[in-house]
PDB file of C-alpha atoms in Angstrom:
ATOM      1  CA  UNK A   1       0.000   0.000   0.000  1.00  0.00           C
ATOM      2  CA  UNK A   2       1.275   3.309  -1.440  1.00  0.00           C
ATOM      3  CA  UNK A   3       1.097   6.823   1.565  1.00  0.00           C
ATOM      4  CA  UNK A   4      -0.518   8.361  -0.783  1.00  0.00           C
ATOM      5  CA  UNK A   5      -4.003   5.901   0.419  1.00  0.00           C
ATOM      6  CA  UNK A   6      -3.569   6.580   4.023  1.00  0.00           C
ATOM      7  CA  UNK A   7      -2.493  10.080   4.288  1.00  0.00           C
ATOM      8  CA  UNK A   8      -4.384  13.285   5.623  1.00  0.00           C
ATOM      9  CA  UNK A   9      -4.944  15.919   3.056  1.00  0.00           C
ATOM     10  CA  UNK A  10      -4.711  18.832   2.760  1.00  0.00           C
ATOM     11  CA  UNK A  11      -2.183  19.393   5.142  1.00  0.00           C
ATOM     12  CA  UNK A  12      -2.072  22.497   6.947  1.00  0.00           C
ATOM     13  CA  UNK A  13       0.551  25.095   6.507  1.00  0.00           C
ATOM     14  CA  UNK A  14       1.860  28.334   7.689  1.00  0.00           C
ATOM     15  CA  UNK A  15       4.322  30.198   6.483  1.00  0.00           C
ATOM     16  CA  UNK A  16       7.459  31.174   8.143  1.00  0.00           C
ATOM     17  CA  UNK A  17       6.262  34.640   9.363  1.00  0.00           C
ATOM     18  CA  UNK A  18       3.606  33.443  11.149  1.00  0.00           C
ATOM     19  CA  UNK A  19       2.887  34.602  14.795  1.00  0.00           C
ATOM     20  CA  UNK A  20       2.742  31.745  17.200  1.00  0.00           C
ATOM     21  CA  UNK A  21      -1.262  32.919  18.131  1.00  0.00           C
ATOM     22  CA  UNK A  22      -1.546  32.839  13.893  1.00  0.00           C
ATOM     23  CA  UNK A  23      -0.617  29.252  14.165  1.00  0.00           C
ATOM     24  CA  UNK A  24      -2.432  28.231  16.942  1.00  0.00           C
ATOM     25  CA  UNK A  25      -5.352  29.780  15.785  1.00  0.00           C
ATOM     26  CA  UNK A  26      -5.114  28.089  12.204  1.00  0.00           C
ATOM     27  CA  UNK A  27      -4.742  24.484  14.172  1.00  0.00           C
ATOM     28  CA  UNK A  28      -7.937  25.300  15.920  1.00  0.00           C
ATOM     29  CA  UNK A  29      -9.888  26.183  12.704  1.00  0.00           C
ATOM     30  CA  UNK A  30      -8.615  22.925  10.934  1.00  0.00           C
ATOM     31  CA  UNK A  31      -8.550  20.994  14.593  1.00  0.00           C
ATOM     32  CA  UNK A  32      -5.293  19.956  13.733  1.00  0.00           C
ATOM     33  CA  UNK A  33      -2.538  18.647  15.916  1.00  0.00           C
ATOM     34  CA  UNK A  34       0.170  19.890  14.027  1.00  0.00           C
ATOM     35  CA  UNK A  35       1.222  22.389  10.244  1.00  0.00           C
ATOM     36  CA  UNK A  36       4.030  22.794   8.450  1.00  0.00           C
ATOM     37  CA  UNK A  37       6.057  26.034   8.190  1.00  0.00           C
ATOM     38  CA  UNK A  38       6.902  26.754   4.888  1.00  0.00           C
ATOM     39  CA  UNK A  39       8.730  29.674   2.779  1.00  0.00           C
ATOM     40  CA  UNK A  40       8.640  29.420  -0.649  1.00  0.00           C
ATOM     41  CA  UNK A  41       6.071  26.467  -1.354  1.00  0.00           C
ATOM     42  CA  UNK A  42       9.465  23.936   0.502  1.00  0.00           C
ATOM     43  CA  UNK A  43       8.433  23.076   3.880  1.00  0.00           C
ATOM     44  CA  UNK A  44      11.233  24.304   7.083  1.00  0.00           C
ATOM     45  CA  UNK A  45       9.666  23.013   9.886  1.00  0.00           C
ATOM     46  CA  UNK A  46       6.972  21.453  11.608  1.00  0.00           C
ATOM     47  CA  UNK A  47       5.123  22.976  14.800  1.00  0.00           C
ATOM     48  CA  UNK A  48       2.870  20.789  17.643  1.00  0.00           C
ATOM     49  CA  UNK A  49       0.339  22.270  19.739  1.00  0.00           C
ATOM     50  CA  UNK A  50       2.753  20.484  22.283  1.00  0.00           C
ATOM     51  CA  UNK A  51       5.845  23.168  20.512  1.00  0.00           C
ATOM     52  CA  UNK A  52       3.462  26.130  20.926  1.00  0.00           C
ATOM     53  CA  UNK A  53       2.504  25.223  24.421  1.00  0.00           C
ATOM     54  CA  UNK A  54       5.984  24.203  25.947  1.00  0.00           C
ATOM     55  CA  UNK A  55       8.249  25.274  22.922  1.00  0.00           C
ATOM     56  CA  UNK A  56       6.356  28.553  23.174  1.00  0.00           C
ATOM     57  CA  UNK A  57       4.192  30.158  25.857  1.00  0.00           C
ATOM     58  CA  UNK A  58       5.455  27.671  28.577  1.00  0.00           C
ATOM     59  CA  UNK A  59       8.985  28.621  27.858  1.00  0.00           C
ATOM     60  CA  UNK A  60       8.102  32.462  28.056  1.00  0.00           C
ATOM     61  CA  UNK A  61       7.769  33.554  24.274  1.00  0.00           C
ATOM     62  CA  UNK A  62       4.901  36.215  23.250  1.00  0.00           C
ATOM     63  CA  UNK A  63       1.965  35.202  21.631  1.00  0.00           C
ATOM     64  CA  UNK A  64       3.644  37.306  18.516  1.00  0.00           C
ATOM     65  CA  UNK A  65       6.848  35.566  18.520  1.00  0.00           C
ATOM     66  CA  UNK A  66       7.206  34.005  15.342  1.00  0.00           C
ATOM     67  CA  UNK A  67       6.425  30.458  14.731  1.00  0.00           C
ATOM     68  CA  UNK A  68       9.740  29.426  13.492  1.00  0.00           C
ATOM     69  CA  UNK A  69      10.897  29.983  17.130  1.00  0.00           C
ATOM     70  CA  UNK A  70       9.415  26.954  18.152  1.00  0.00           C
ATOM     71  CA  UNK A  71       9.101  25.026  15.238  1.00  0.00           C
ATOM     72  CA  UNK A  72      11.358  21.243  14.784  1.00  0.00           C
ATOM     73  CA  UNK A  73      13.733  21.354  11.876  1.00  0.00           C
ATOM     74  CA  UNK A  74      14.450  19.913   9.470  1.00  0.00           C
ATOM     75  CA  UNK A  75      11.845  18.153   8.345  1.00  0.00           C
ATOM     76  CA  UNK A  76      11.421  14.730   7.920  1.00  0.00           C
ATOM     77  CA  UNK A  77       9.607  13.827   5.170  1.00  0.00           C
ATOM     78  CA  UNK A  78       8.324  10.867   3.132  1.00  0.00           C
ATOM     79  CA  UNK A  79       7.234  10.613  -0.789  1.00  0.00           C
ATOM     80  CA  UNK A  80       3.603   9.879  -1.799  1.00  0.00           C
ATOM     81  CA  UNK A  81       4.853   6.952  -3.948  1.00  0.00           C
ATOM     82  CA  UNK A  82       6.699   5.098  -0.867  1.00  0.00           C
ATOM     83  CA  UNK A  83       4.826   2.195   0.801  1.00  0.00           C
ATOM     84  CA  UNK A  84       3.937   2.869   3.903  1.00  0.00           C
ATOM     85  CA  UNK A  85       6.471   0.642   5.354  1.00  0.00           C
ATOM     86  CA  UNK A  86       8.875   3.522   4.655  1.00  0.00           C
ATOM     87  CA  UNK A  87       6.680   5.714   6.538  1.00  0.00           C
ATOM     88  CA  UNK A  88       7.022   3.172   9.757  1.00  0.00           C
ATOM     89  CA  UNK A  89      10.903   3.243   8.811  1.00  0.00           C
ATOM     90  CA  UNK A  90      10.810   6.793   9.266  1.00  0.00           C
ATOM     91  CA  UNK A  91       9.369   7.408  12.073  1.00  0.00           C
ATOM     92  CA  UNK A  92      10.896   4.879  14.022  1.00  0.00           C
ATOM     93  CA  UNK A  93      14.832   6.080  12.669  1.00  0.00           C
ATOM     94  CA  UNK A  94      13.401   9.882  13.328  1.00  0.00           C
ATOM     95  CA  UNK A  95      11.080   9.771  16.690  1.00  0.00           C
ATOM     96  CA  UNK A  96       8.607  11.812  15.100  1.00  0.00           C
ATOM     97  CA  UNK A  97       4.950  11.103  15.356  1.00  0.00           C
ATOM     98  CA  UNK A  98       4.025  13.430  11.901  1.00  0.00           C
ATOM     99  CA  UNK A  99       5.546  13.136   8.706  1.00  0.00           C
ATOM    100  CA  UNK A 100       4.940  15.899   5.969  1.00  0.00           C
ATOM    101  CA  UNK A 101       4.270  13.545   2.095  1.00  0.00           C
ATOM    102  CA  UNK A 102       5.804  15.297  -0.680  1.00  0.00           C
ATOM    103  CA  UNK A 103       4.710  14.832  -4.280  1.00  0.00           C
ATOM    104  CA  UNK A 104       7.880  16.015  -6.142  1.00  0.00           C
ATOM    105  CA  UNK A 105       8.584  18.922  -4.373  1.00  0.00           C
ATOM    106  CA  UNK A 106       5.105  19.659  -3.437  1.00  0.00           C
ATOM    107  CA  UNK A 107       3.471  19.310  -0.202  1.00  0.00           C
ATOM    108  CA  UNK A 108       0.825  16.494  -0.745  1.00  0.00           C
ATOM    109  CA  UNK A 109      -0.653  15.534   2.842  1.00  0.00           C
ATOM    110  CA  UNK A 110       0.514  14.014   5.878  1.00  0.00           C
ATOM    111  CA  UNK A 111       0.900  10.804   7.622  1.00  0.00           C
ATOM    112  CA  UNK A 112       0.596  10.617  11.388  1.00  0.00           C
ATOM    113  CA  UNK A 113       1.012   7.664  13.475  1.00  0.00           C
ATOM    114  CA  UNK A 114      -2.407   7.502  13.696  1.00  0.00           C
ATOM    115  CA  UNK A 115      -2.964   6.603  10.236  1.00  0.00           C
ATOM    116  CA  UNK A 116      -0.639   4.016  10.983  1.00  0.00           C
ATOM    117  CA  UNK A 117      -2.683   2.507  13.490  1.00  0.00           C
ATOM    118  CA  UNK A 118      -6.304   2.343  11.062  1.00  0.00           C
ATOM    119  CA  UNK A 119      -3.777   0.640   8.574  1.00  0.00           C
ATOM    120  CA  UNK A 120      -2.394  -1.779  10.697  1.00  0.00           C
ATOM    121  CA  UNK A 121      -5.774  -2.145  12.258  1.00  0.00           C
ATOM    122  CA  UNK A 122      -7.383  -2.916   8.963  1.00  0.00           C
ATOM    123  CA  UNK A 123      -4.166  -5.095   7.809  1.00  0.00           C
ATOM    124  CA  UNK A 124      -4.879  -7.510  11.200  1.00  0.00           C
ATOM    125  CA  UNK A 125      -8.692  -7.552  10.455  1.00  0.00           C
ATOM    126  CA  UNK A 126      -7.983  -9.138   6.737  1.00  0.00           C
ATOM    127  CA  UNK A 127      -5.727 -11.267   8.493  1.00  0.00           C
ATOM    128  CA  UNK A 128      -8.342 -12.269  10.899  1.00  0.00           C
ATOM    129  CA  UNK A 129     -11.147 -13.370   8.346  1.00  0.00           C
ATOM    130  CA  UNK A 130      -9.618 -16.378   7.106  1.00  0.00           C
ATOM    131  CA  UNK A 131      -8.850 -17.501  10.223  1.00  0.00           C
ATOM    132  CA  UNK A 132     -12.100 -17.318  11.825  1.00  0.00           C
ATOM    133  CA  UNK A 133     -13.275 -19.178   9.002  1.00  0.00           C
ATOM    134  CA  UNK A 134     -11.131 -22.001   9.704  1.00  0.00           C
ATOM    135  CA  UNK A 135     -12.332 -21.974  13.518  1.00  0.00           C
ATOM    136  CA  UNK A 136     -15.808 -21.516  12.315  1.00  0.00           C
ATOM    137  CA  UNK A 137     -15.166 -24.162   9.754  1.00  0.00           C
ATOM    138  CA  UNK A 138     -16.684 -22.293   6.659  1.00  0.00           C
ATOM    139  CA  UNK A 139     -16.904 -19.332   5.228  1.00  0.00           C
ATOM    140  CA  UNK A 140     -19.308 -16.835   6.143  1.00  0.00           C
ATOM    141  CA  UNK A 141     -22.592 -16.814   4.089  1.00  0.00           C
ATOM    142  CA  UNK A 142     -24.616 -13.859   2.691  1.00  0.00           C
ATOM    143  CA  UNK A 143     -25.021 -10.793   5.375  1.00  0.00           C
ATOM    144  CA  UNK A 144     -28.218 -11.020   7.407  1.00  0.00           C
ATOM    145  CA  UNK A 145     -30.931  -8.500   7.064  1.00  0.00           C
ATOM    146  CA  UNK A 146     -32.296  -6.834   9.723  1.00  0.00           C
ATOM    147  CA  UNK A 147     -35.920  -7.110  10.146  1.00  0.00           C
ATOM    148  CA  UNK A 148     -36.239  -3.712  12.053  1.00  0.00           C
ATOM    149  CA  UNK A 149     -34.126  -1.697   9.202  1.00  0.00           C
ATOM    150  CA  UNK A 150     -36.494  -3.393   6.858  1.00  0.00           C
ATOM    151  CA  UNK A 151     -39.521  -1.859   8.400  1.00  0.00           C
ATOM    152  CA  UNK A 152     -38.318   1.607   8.916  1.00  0.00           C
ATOM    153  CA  UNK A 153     -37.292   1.484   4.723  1.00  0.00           C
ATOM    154  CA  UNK A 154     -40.810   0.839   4.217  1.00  0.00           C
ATOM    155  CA  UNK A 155     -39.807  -2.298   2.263  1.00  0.00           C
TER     156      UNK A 155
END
């Protein structure tokens, strides 16, 4: 399976000048954890809502500060086109819980560790269904209606 079918897009961005109450403001409209700074279209750094609150206002900055004082650099990254085993690669080598997916040079989406989870979640469930067939003992026949959703479809 390719990032590109398990990422989050569009990602969120902010550009280098941004204040630190710009950013955090921006993460609350898109209830985002996390945006990448950019300049130029080319990504610099990535910011947390953990960065702004410890990185940031915990650590004394003003609201106005800009964002690049708090934001992790450089950025890891990982390419659309990889398989998402690269993506579990990366964040293992890197620590990093978000990973900006470039397409070319351009900023395509994200992958987060929790899309990581739903796709190793939903790699263990098609695991699982042969299996319980063989404890079952046969495959699972046609999907049972339900009388009561019947009904309220007026069928």
């Amino acid at each position: 399976m390719k990032i590109r079918e398990v990422m989050r897009t569009p990602v969120v961005t902010v550009a280098t000048g941004t204040t630190l109450r710009e950013t955090a403001q921006r993460m609350a409209q898109h209830t985002v954890g996390c945006v990448v700074v950019t300049a130029g279209g080319t990504a610099r750094g990535m910011v947390t809502d953990r960065d702004l609150a410890i990185r940031g206002i915990g650590a004394g900055l003003d609201a106005d500060a800009p964002v690049t004082e708090v934001m992790s650099e450089p950025v890891v990254t990982v390419r659309a086109d990889d398989d998402v085993d690269e993506a579990y690669r990366t964040m293992c080598r890197s620590g990093v819980r978000r990973l900006p997916v470039l397409d070319g040079a351009r900023i395509a989406g994200a992958v987060t560790l929790d899309d990581l989870l739903l796709d190793v979640s939903r790699r263990l469930g098609e695991l699982l269904v042969p299996l319980s067939w063989c404890v079952l003992g046969d495959q699972p026949g046609p999907p049972v209606r339900s009388p009561g959703k019947d009904r309220a479809a007026g069928r």
